[in-house]
Coordinates of C-alpha atoms in Angstrom, one line a residue:
X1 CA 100.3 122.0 80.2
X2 CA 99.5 120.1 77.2
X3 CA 96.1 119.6 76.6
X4 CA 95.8 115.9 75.4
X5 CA 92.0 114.9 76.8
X6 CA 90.0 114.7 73.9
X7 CA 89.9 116.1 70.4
X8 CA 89.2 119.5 70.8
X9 CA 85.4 120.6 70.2
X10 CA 83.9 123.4 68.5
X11 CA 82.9 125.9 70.4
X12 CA 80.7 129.0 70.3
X13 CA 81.7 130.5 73.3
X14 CA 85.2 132.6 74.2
X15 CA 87.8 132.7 72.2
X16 CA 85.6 130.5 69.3
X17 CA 88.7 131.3 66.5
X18 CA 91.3 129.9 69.1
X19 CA 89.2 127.3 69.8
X20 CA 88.6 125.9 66.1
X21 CA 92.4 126.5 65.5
X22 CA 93.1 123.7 68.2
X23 CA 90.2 121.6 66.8
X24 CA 92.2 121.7 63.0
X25 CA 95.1 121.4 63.7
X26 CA 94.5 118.2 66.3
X27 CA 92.9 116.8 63.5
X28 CA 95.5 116.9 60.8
X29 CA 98.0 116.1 63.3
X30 CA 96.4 113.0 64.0
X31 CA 94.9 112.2 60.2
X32 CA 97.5 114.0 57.8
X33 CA 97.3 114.2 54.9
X34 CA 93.4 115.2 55.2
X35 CA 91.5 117.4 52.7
X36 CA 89.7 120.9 53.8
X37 CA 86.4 118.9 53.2
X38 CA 87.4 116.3 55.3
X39 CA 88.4 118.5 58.4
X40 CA 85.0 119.7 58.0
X41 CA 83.4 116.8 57.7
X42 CA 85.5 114.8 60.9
X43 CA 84.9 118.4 63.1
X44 CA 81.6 119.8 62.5
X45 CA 83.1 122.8 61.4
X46 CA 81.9 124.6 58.2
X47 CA 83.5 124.5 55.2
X48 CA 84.1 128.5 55.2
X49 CA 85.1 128.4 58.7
X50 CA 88.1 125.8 57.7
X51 CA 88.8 127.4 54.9
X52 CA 89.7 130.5 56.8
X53 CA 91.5 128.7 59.5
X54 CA 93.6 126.7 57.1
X55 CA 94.5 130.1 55.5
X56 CA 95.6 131.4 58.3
X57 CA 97.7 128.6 59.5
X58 CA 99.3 128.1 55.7
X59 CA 100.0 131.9 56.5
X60 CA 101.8 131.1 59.6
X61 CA 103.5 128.2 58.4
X62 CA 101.6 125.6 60.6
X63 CA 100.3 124.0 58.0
X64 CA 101.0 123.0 54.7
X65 CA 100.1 122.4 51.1
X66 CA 101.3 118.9 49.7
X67 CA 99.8 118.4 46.1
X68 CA 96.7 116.7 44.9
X69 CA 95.0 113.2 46.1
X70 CA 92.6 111.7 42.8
X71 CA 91.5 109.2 45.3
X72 CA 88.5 110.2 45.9
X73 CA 84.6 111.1 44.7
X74 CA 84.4 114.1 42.8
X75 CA 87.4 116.7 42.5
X76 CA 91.0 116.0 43.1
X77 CA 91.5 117.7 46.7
X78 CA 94.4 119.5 48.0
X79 CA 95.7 117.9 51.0
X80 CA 97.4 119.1 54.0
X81 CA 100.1 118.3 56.6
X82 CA 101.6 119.8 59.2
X83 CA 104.1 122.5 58.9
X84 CA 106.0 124.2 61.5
X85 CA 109.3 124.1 60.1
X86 CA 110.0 128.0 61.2
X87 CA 109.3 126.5 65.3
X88 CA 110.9 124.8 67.9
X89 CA 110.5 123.5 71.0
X90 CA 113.0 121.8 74.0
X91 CA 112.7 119.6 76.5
X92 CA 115.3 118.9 79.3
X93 CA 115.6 116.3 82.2
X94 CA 117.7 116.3 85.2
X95 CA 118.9 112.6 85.2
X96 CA 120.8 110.3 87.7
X97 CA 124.1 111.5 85.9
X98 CA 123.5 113.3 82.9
X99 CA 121.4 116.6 82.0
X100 CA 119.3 115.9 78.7
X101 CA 117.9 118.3 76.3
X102 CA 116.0 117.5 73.2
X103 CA 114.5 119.6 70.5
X104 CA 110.9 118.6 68.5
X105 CA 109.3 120.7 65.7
X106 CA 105.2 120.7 65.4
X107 CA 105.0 117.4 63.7
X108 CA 107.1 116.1 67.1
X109 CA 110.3 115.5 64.6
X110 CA 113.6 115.1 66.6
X111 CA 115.8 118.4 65.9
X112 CA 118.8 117.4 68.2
X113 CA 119.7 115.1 71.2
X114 CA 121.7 115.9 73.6
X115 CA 122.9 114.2 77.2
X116 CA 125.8 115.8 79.2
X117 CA 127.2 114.2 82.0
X118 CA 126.4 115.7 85.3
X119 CA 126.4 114.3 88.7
X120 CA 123.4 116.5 89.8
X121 CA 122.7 114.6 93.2
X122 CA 126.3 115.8 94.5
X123 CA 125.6 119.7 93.1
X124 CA 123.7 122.2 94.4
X125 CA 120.8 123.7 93.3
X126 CA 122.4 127.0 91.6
X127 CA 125.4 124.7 90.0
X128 CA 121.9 122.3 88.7
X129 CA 120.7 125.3 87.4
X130 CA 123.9 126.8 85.8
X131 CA 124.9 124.2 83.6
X132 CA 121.0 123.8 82.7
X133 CA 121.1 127.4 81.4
X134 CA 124.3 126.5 79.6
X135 CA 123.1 123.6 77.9
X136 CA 119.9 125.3 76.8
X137 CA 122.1 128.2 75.6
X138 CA 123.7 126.0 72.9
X139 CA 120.4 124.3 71.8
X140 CA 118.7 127.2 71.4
X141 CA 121.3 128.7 69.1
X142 CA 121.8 125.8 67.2
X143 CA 117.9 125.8 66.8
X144 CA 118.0 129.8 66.0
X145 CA 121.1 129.0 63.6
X146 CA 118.7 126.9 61.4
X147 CA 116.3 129.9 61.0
X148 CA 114.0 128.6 63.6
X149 CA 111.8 130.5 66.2
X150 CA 112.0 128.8 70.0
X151 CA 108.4 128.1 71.4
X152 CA 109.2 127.0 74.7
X153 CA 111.5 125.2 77.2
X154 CA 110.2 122.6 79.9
X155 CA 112.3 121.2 82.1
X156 CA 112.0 117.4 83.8
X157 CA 112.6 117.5 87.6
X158 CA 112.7 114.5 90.0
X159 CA 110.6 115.6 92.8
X160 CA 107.8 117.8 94.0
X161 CA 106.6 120.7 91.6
X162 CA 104.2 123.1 93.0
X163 CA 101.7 124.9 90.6
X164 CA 104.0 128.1 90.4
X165 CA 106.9 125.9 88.9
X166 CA 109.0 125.4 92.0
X167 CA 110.5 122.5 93.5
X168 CA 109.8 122.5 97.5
X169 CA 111.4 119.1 97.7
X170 CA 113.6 116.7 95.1
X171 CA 114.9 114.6 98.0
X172 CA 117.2 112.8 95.6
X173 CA 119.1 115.8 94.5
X174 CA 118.7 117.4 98.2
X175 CA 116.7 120.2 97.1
X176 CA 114.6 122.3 99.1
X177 CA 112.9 125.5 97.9
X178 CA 114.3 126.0 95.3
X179 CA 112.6 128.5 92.6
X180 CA 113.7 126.7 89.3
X181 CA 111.6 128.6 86.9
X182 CA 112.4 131.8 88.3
X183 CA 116.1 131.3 88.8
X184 CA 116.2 129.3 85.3
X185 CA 114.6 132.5 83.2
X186 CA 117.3 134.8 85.2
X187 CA 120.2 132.1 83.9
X188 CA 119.0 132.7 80.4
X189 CA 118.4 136.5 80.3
X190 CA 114.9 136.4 80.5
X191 CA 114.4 134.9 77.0
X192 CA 111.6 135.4 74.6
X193 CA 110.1 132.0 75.3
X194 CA 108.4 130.2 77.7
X195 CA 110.2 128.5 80.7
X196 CA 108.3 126.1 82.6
X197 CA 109.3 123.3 85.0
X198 CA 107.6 120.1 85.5
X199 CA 107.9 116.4 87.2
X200 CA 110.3 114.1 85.3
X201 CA 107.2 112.0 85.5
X202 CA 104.3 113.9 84.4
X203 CA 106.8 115.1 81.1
X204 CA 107.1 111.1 80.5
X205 CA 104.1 110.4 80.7
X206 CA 103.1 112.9 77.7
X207 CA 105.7 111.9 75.4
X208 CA 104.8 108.3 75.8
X209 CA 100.9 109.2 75.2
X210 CA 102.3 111.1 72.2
X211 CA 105.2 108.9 71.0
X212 CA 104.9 105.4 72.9
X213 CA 103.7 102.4 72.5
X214 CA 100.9 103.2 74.0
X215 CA 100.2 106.2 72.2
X216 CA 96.6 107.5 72.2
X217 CA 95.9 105.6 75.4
X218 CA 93.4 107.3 77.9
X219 CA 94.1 105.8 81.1
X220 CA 98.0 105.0 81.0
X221 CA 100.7 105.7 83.9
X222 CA 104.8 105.7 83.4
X223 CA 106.5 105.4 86.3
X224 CA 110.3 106.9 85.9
X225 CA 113.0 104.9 86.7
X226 CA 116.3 106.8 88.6
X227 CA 117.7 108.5 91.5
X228 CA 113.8 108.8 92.4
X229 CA 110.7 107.1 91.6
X230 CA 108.1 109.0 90.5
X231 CA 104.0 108.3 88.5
X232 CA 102.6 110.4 85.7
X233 CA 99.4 109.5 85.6
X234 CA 96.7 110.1 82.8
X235 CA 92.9 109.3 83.8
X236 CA 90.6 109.6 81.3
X237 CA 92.9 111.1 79.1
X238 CA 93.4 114.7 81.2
X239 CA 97.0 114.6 83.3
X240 CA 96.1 113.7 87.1
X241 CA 98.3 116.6 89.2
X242 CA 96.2 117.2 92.3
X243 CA 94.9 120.0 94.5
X244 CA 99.1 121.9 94.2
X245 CA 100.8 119.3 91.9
X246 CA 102.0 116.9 94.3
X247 CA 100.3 113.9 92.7
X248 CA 101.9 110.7 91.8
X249 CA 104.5 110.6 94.3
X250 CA 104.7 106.7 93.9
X251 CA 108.3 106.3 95.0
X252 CA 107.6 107.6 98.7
X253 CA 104.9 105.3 99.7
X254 CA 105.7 102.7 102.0
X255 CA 106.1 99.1 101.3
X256 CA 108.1 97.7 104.1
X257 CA 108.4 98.9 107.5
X258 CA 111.3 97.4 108.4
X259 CA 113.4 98.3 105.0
X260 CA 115.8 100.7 103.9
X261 CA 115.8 104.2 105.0
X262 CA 114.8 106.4 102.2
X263 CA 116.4 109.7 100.9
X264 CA 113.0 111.0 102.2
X265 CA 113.9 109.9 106.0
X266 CA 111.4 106.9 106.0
X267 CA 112.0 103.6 105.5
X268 CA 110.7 100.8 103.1
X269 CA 110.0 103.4 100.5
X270 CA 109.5 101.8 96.8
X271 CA 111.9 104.3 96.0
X272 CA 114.3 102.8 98.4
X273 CA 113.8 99.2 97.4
X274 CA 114.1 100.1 93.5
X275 CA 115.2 103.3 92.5
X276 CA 118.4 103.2 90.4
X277 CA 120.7 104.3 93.6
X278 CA 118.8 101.4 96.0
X279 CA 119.4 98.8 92.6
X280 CA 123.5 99.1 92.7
X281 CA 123.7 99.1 96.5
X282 CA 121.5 95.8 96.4
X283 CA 123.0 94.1 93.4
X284 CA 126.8 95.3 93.6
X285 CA 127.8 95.9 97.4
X286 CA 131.1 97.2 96.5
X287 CA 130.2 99.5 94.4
X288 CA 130.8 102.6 97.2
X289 CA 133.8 101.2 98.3
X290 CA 135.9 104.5 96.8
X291 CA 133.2 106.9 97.4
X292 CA 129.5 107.9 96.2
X293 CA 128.6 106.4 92.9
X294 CA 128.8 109.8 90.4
X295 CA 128.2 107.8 87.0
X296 CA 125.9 105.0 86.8
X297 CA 126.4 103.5 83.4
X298 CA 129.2 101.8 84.5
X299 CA 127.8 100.2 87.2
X300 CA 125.0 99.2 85.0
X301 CA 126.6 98.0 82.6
X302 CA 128.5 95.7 85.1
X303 CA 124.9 94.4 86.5
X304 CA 123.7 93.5 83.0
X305 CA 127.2 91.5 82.2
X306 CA 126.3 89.5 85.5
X307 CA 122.6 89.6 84.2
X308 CA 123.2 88.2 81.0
X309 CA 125.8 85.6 82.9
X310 CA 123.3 84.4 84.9
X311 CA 124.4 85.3 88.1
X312 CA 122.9 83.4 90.9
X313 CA 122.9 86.6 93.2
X314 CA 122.3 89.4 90.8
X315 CA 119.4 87.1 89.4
X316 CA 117.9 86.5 92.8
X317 CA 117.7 90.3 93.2
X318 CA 116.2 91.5 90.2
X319 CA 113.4 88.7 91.0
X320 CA 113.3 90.3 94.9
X321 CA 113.6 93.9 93.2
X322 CA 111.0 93.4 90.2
X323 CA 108.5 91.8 93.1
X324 CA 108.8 95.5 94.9
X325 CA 108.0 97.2 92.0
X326 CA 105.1 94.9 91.0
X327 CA 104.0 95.6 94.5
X328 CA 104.2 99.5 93.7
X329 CA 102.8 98.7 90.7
X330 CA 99.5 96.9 92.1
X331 CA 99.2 100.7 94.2
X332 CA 98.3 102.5 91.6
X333 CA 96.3 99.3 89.3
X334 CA 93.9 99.4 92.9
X335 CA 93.3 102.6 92.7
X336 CA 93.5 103.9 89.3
X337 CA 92.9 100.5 87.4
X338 CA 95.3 102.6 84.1
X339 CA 94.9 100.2 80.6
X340 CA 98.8 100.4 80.9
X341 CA 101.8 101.2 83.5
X342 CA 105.3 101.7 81.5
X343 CA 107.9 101.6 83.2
X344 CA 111.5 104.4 82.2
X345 CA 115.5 104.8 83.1
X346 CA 116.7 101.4 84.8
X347 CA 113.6 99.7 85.0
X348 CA 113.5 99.4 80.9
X349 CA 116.9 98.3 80.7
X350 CA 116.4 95.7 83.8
X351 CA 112.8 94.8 81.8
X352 CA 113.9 91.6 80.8
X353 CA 114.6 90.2 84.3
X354 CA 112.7 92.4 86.6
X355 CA 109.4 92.3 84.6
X356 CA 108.2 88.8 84.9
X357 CA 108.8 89.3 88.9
X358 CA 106.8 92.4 88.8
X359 CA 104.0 91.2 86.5
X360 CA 103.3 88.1 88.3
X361 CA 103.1 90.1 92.3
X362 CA 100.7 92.8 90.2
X363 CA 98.3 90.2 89.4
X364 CA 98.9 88.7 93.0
X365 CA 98.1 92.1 94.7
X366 CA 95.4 93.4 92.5
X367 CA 91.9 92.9 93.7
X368 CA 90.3 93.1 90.5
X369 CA 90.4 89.9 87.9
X370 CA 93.8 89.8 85.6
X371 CA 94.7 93.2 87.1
X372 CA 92.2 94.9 86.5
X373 CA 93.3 94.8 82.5
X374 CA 96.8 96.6 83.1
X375 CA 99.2 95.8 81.1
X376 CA 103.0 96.2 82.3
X377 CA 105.5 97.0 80.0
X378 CA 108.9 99.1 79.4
X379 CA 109.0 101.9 78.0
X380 CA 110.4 101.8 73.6
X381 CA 111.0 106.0 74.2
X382 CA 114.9 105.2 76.0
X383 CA 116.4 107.3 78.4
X384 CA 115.2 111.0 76.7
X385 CA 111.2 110.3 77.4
X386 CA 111.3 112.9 80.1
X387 CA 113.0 115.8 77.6
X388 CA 110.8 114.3 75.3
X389 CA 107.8 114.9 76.6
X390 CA 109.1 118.4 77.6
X391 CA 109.3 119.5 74.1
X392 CA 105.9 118.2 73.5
X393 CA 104.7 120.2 76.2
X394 CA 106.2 123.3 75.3
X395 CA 104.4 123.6 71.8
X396 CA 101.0 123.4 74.0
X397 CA 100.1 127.3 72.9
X398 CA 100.5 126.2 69.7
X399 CA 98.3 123.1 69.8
X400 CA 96.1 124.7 71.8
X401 CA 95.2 127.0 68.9
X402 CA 97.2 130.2 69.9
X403 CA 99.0 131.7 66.9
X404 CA 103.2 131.8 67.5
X405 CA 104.2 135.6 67.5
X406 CA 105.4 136.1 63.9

């Protein structure tokens, strides 16, 4: 994955030239439009070693020449940007009731956004991965068609992801074993990039480290909202996964005994007190009268009419719903104590009405003083944070300092 910890550091040992790549281009990522001198100054590095790197990336179009700055002691110096206008990388998200895809350059410029409906809860596992390979297929031509190289594909799952890239459980979609990566590569031919799989959560949480509000934050946590409930967290800046990826499984920790029975087989999940499936069934009983729910906008959109109307019952259960998830919430602030918890999907949208509820049980449940310094807030990324951060995490080899095959 994405290596986001710290700046990178010069190094003289390994791969030093792959290395010091890393270290230049985090740095005019983060400070463009910078001067040679004033990589080398910022880095450590030698002025001869960045002049060679910068060479080098100019010569592989990862960096860029864009005039003279006079602003400055001495010598006008030519500054730099980044480049990466020949590269691409995608992002996609299985949703509630859409599949998402989402293409970013280097600089993390939105190429194309793209959300087709798909009731991926009521498919199976071959169909999910099908109209994945489909969608991708047309992104990566329109990409190609624009004289671009493809870097990398990540996909967003909701559910376990073990460290080979497949998913032993996504109990909201019903999936068990199922070898995404593998079977998603075999969809697409065996492509010339890299396909990787990841949790919706952990992809989230990267693009909102990169692109969010709370961008550049060490300790920060996003906790998806939709068919499942799920954390990515970041301590001290590196991506918390665990001993075989299973961390941040939020959504399947019990807060009520005695509540309703989970897609996981328990009961009083968080996920099954707030997940966008257990919202409708709380705040618009009829909405299963004709069958499963296939498209949630619609019931959505009626909650927020009744929101907005005031609605003495749907206003009484946003309160009761937001005071669940400030109770999942306070979870993670007692044991991880993050600057920041943003919350995705439904919970954004519901922010206004669940979020007072939710703020005001974290404070209650947290041990620490004003809990513990976390701030809770929705998420400003919308409903492609996972694809998002996908994207973001498929140029990793790039940002890591690896050179794109020309």
């Amino acid at each position: 994955m994405i290596s986001i910890h710290t700046e990178p550091q010069p190094s003289d040992l390994g791969d030093v030239r792959v290395t010091n790549r890393a270290v230049v281009l985090r740095h005019v990522r983060r400070h463009a439009p910078c001067s040679r001198a004033d990589i080398a100054a910022h880095t450590g590095l030698n002025k001869a070693t960045v002049s060679s790197l910068v060479t080098e990336l100019i010569d592989r179009r990862l960096l860029r020449e864009t005039g003279l700055t006079e602003n400055r002691v001495g010598r006008p110096a030519t500054m730099l940007v980044l480049d990466g206008e020949p590269y691409a990388a995608l992002g996609m998200e299985i949703g509630a009731d859409e599949l998402v895809v989402v293409a970013v350059d280097l600089g993390g410029n939105r190429l194309l956004t793209w959300r087709r409906a798909f009731a991926a809860p009521s498919a199976s596992p071959t169909e999910t991965i099908r109209a994945l390979a489909g969608l991708a297929r047309r992104a990566v031509g329109r990409i190609t068609g624009q004289g671009r190289t493809v870097l990398g594909l990540t996909v967003g799952v909701p559910g376990l992801v073990d460290t080979a890239g497949a998913v032993p459980l996504a109990a909201a979609l019903g999936w068990h074993d199922v070898a995404i990566t593998s079977e998603l590569r075999t969809a697409l031919r065996d492509p010339d990039f890299t396909v990787s799989v990841d949790t919706d959560a952990n992809l989230a949480v990267l693009a909102e480290q990169r692109h969010g509000a709370y961008a550049g934050t060490a300790d920060l946590i996003h906790l998806t909202g939709g068919v499942a409930v799920g954390a990515g967290v970041l301590a001290g800046g590196r991506l918390l996964r665990g001993s075989r990826g299973f961390a941040g499984e939020i959504g399947h920790v019990p807060l009520d005994p005695a509540g309703p029975e989970c897609s996981c087989g328990r009961r009083g999940c968080l996920a099954a007190l707030t997940s966008l499936p257990a919202v409708i069934r709380r705040l618009l009983p009829d909405a299963e009268d004709d069958g499963p729910v296939l498209d949630w906008l619609p019931e959505m959109e009626r909650v927020l009419t009744l929101a907005r109307q005031s609605d003495p019952a749907v206003l009484g259960g946003l309160a009761e719903i937001g005071r669940h998830l400030g109770h999942g919430v306070s979870v993670l602030a007692n044991l991880l104590n993050p600057e920041a918890v943003v919350v995705g999907g439904h919970f954004a949208t519901l922010g206004p009405w669940l979020l007072p509820a939710a703020r005001a049980e974290l404070a209650a449940r947290t041990l620490a003083p004003e809990a513990g310094g976390c701030h809770l807030d929705a998420s400003t990324l919308g409903p492609t944070a996972t694809a998002l951060g996908g994207a973001t995490a498929a140029l990793a080899s790039v940002e890591a300092g690896r050179l794109p095959v020309p």
